[in-house]
CSV table of C-alpha atoms in Angstrom, one decimal:
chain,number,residue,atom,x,y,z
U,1,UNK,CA,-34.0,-1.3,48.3
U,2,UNK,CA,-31.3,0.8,50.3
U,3,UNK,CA,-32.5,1.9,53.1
U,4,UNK,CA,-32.0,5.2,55.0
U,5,UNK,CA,-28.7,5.6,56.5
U,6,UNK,CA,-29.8,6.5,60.4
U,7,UNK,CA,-29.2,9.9,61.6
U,8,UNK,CA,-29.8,10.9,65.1
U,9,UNK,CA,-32.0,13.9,65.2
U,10,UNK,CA,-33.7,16.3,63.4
U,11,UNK,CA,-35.9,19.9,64.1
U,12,UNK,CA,-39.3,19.1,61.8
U,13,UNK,CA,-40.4,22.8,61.6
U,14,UNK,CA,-44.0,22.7,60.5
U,15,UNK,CA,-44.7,25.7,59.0
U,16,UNK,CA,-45.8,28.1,56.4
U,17,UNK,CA,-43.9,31.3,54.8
U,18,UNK,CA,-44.0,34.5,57.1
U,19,UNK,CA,-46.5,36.4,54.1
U,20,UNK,CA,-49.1,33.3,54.3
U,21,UNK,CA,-48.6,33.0,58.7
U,22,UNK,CA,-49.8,36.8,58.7
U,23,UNK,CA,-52.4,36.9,56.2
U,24,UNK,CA,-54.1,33.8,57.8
U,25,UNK,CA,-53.8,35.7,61.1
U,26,UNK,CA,-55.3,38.5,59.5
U,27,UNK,CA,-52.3,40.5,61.0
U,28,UNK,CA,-50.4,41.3,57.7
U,29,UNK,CA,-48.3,43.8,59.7
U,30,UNK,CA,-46.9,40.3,61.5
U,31,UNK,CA,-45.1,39.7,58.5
U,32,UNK,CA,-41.7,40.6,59.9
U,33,UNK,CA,-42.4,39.1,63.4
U,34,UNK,CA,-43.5,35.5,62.0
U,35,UNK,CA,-40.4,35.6,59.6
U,36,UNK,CA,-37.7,36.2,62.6
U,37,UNK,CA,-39.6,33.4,64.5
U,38,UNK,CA,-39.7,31.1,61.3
U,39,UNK,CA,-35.5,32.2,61.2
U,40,UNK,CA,-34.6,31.4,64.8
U,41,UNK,CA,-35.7,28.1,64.2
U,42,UNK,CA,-34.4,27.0,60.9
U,43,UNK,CA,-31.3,27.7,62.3
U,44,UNK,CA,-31.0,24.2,63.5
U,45,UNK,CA,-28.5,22.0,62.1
U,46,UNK,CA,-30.7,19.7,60.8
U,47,UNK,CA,-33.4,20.9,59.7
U,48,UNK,CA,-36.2,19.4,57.8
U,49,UNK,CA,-39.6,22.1,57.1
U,50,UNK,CA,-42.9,20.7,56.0
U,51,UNK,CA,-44.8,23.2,53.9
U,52,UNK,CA,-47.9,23.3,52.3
U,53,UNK,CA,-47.5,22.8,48.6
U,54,UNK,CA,-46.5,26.2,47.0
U,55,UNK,CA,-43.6,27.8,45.2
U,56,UNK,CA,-41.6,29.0,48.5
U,57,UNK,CA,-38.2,27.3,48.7
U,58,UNK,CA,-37.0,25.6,52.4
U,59,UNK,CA,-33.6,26.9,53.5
U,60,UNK,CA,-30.6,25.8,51.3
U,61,UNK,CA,-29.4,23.6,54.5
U,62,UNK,CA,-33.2,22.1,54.9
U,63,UNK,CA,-34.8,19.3,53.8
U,64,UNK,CA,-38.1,20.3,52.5
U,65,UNK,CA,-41.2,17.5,52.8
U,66,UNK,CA,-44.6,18.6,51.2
U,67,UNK,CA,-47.8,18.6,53.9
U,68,UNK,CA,-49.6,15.5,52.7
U,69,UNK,CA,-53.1,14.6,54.3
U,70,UNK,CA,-56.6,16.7,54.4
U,71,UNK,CA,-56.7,17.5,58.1
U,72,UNK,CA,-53.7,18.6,60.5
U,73,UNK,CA,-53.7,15.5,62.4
U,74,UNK,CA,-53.3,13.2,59.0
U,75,UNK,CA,-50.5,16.4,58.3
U,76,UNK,CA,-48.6,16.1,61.6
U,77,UNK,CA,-48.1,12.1,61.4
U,78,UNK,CA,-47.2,12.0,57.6
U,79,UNK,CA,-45.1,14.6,58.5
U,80,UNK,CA,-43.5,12.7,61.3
U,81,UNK,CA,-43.1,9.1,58.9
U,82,UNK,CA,-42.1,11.0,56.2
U,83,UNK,CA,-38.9,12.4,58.9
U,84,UNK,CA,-38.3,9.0,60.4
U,85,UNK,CA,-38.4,7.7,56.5
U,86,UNK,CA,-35.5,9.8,56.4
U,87,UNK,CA,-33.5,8.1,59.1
U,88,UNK,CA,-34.2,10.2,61.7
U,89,UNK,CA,-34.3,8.8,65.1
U,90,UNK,CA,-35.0,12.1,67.4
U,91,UNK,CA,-37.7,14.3,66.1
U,92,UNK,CA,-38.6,17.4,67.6
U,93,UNK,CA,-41.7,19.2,65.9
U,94,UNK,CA,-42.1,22.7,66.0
U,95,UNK,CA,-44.4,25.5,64.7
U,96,UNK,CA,-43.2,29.1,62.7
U,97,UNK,CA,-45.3,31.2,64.9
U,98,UNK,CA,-43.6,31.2,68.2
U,99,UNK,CA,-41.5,34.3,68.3
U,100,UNK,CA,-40.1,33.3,72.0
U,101,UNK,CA,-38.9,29.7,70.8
U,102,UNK,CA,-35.1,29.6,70.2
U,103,UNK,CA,-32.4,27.2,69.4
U,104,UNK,CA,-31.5,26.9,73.4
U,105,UNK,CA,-35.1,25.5,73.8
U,106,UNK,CA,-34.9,23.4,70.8
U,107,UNK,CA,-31.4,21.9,73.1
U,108,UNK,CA,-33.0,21.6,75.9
U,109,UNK,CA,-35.6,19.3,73.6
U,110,UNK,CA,-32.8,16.8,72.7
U,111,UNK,CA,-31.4,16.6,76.0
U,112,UNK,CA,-34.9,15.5,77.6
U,113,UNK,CA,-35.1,13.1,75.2
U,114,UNK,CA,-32.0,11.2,76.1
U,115,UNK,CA,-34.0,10.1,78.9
U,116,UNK,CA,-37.4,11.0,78.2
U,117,UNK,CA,-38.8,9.1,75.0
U,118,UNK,CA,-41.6,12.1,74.5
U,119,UNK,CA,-40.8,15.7,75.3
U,120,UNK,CA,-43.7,18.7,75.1
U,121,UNK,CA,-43.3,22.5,75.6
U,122,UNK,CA,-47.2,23.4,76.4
U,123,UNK,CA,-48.7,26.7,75.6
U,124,UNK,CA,-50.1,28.7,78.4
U,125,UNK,CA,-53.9,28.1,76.2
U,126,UNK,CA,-53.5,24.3,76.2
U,127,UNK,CA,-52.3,24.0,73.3
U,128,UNK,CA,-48.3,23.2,72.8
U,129,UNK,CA,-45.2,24.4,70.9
U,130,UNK,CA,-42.9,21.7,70.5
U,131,UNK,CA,-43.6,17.9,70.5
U,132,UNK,CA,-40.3,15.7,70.5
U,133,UNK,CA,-40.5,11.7,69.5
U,134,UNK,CA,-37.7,9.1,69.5
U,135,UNK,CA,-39.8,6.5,69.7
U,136,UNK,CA,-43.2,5.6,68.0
U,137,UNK,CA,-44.7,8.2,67.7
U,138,UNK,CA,-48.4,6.8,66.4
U,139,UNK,CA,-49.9,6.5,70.0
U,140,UNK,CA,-49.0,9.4,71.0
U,141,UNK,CA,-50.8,11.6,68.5
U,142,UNK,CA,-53.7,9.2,68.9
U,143,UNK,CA,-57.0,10.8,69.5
U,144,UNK,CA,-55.5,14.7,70.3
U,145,UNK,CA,-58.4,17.1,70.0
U,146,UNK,CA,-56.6,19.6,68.0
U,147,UNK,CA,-57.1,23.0,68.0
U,148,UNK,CA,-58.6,22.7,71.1
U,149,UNK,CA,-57.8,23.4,74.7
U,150,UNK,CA,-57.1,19.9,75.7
U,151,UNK,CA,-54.2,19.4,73.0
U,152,UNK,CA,-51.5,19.3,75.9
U,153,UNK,CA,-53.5,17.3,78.6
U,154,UNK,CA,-54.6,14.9,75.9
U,155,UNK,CA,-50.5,14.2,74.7
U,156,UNK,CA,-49.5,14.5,78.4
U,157,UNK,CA,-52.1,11.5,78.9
U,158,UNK,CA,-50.3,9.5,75.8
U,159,UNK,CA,-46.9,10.0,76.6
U,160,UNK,CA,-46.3,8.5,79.7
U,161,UNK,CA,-43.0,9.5,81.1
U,162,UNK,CA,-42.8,13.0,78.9
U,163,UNK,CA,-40.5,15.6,79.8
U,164,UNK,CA,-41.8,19.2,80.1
U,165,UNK,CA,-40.4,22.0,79.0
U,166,UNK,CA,-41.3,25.8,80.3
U,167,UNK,CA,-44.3,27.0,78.4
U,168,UNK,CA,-44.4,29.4,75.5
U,169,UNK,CA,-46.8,31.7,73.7
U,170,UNK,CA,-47.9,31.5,69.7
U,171,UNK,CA,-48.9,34.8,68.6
U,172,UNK,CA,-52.5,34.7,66.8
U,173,UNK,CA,-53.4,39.0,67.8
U,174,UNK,CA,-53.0,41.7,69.7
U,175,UNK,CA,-53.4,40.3,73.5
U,176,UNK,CA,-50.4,37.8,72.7
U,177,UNK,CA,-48.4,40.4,71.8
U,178,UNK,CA,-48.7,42.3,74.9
U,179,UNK,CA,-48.3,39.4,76.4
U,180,UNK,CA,-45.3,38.8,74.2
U,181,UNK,CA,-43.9,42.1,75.5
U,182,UNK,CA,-44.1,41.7,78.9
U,183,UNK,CA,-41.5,38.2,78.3
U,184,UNK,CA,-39.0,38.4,81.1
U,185,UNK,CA,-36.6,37.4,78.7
U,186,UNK,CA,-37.6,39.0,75.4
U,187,UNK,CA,-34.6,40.2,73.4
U,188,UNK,CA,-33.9,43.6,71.3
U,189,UNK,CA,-35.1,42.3,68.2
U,190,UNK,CA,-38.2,40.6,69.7
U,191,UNK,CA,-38.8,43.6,71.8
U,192,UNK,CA,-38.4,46.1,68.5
U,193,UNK,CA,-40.5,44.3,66.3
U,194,UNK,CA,-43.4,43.7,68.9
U,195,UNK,CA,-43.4,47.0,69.9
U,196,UNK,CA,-43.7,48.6,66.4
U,197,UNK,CA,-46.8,46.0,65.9
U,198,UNK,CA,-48.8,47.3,68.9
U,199,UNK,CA,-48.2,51.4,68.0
U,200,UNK,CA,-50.3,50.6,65.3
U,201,UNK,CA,-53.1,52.5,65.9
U,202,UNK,CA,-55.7,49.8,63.7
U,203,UNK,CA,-55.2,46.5,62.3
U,204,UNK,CA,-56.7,46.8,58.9
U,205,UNK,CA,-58.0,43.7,57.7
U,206,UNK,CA,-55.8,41.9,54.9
U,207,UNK,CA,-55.9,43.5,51.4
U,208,UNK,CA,-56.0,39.9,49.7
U,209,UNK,CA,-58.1,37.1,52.5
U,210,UNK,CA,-57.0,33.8,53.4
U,211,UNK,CA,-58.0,31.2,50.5
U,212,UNK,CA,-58.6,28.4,52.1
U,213,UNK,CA,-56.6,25.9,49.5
U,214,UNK,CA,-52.9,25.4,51.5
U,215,UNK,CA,-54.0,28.0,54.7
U,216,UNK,CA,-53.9,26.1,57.9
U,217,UNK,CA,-54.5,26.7,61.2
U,218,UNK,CA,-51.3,27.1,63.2
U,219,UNK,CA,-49.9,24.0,63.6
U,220,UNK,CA,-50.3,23.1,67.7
U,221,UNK,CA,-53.0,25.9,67.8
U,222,UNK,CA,-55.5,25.2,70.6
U,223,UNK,CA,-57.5,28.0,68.7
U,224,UNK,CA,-59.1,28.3,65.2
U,225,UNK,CA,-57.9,30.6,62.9
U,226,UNK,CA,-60.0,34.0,62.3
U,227,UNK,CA,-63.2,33.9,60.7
U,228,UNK,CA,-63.5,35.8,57.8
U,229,UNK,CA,-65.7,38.9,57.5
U,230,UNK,CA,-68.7,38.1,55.8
């Protein structure tokens, strides 16, 4: 059997189309935010997107890999073999729903990891944003409490030596997106979007719920996702 030729590094961009990101939210107005974040990272040039299963294509340039594994921990590390089955040496991992991540943070990712073997952007609720692997990447993910507070601490505490990157925000309602807005370094089309989301005077609950067949949480959440109304 051939094996893979090795390549040096790849942006794994967990994710989920901008429609299903809102509606599991239960901000359908997001629609348009989550799909600019979703863009400024599949703008990477190599870019491989794991998706839940659905009809929703990857990006012509992207290598799309099918979510395999019943919870987001068995999701993440199939994800992550399924990459380094590829030939991938450098894996950096991030999530659709980051508005503020872009492809300077994504270099600033690989360059850690030319000295650092694990690098993690946290999230100011404990949770994280990016999670970057050139080595094995098994221990690391070992026992993290997801979608808790204590994702970051718990990673921190497995990868010994880990760069850090400056944190950023996921957006999951309202109070992130002021939070959003008040970014130092929020650009016009950032600033446009998020703005137009908070003159909304009500945020109407979705026409058609989150199923829960293919709706995960975000992916580096420290947070559940919405209930639903009962």
């Amino acid at each position: 059997m051939n094996r893979p030729r090795p390549r040096a590094r790849c942006v794994l961009v967990f994710t989920r189309t901008a429609f299903r990101e809102a509606r599991a939210k239960r901000m359908p107005g997001a629609r348009a935010l989550f799909a600019c974040a979703r863009s400024r990272v599949l703008t990477a040039a190599d870019v491989v997107v794991a998706m839940p299963a659905g009809p929703a294509p990857a990006p012509p340039h992207a290598t799309r890999l099918p979510q395999r594994g019943g919870t987001f921990a068995q999701r993440l590390a199939s994800a992550f073999a399924d990459a380094r089955g590829l030939g991938y040496e450098q894996i950096v991992v991030v999530p659709g729903d980051v508005p503020g991540l872009q492809a300077r943070h994504l270099r600033a990712a690989f360059a850690r990891l030319r000295a650092a073997p694990t690098v993690l952007g946290p999230s100011p609720d404990g949770g994280v944003y990016l999670l970057g692997v050139r080595g094995d990447f098994a221990p690391i993910l070992a026992g993290v409490p997801w979608r808790t507070p204590r994702v970051f601490a718990a990673l921190l505490a497995n990868a010994s030596g880990a760069a850090v990157l400056p944190a950023l925000a996921d957006v999951d309602g309202p109070a992130h997106l002021r939070a959003l807005r008040g970014a130092p370094d929020l650009d016009a089309e950032l600033a446009f979007l998020v703005a137009a989301l908070l003159a909304r005077a009500a945020w109407p609950a979705p026409a058609v719920a989150a199923a829960a067949s293919g709706s995960h949480p975000s992916p580096f959440a420290s947070r559940p996702p919405p209930r639903r109304a009962a």
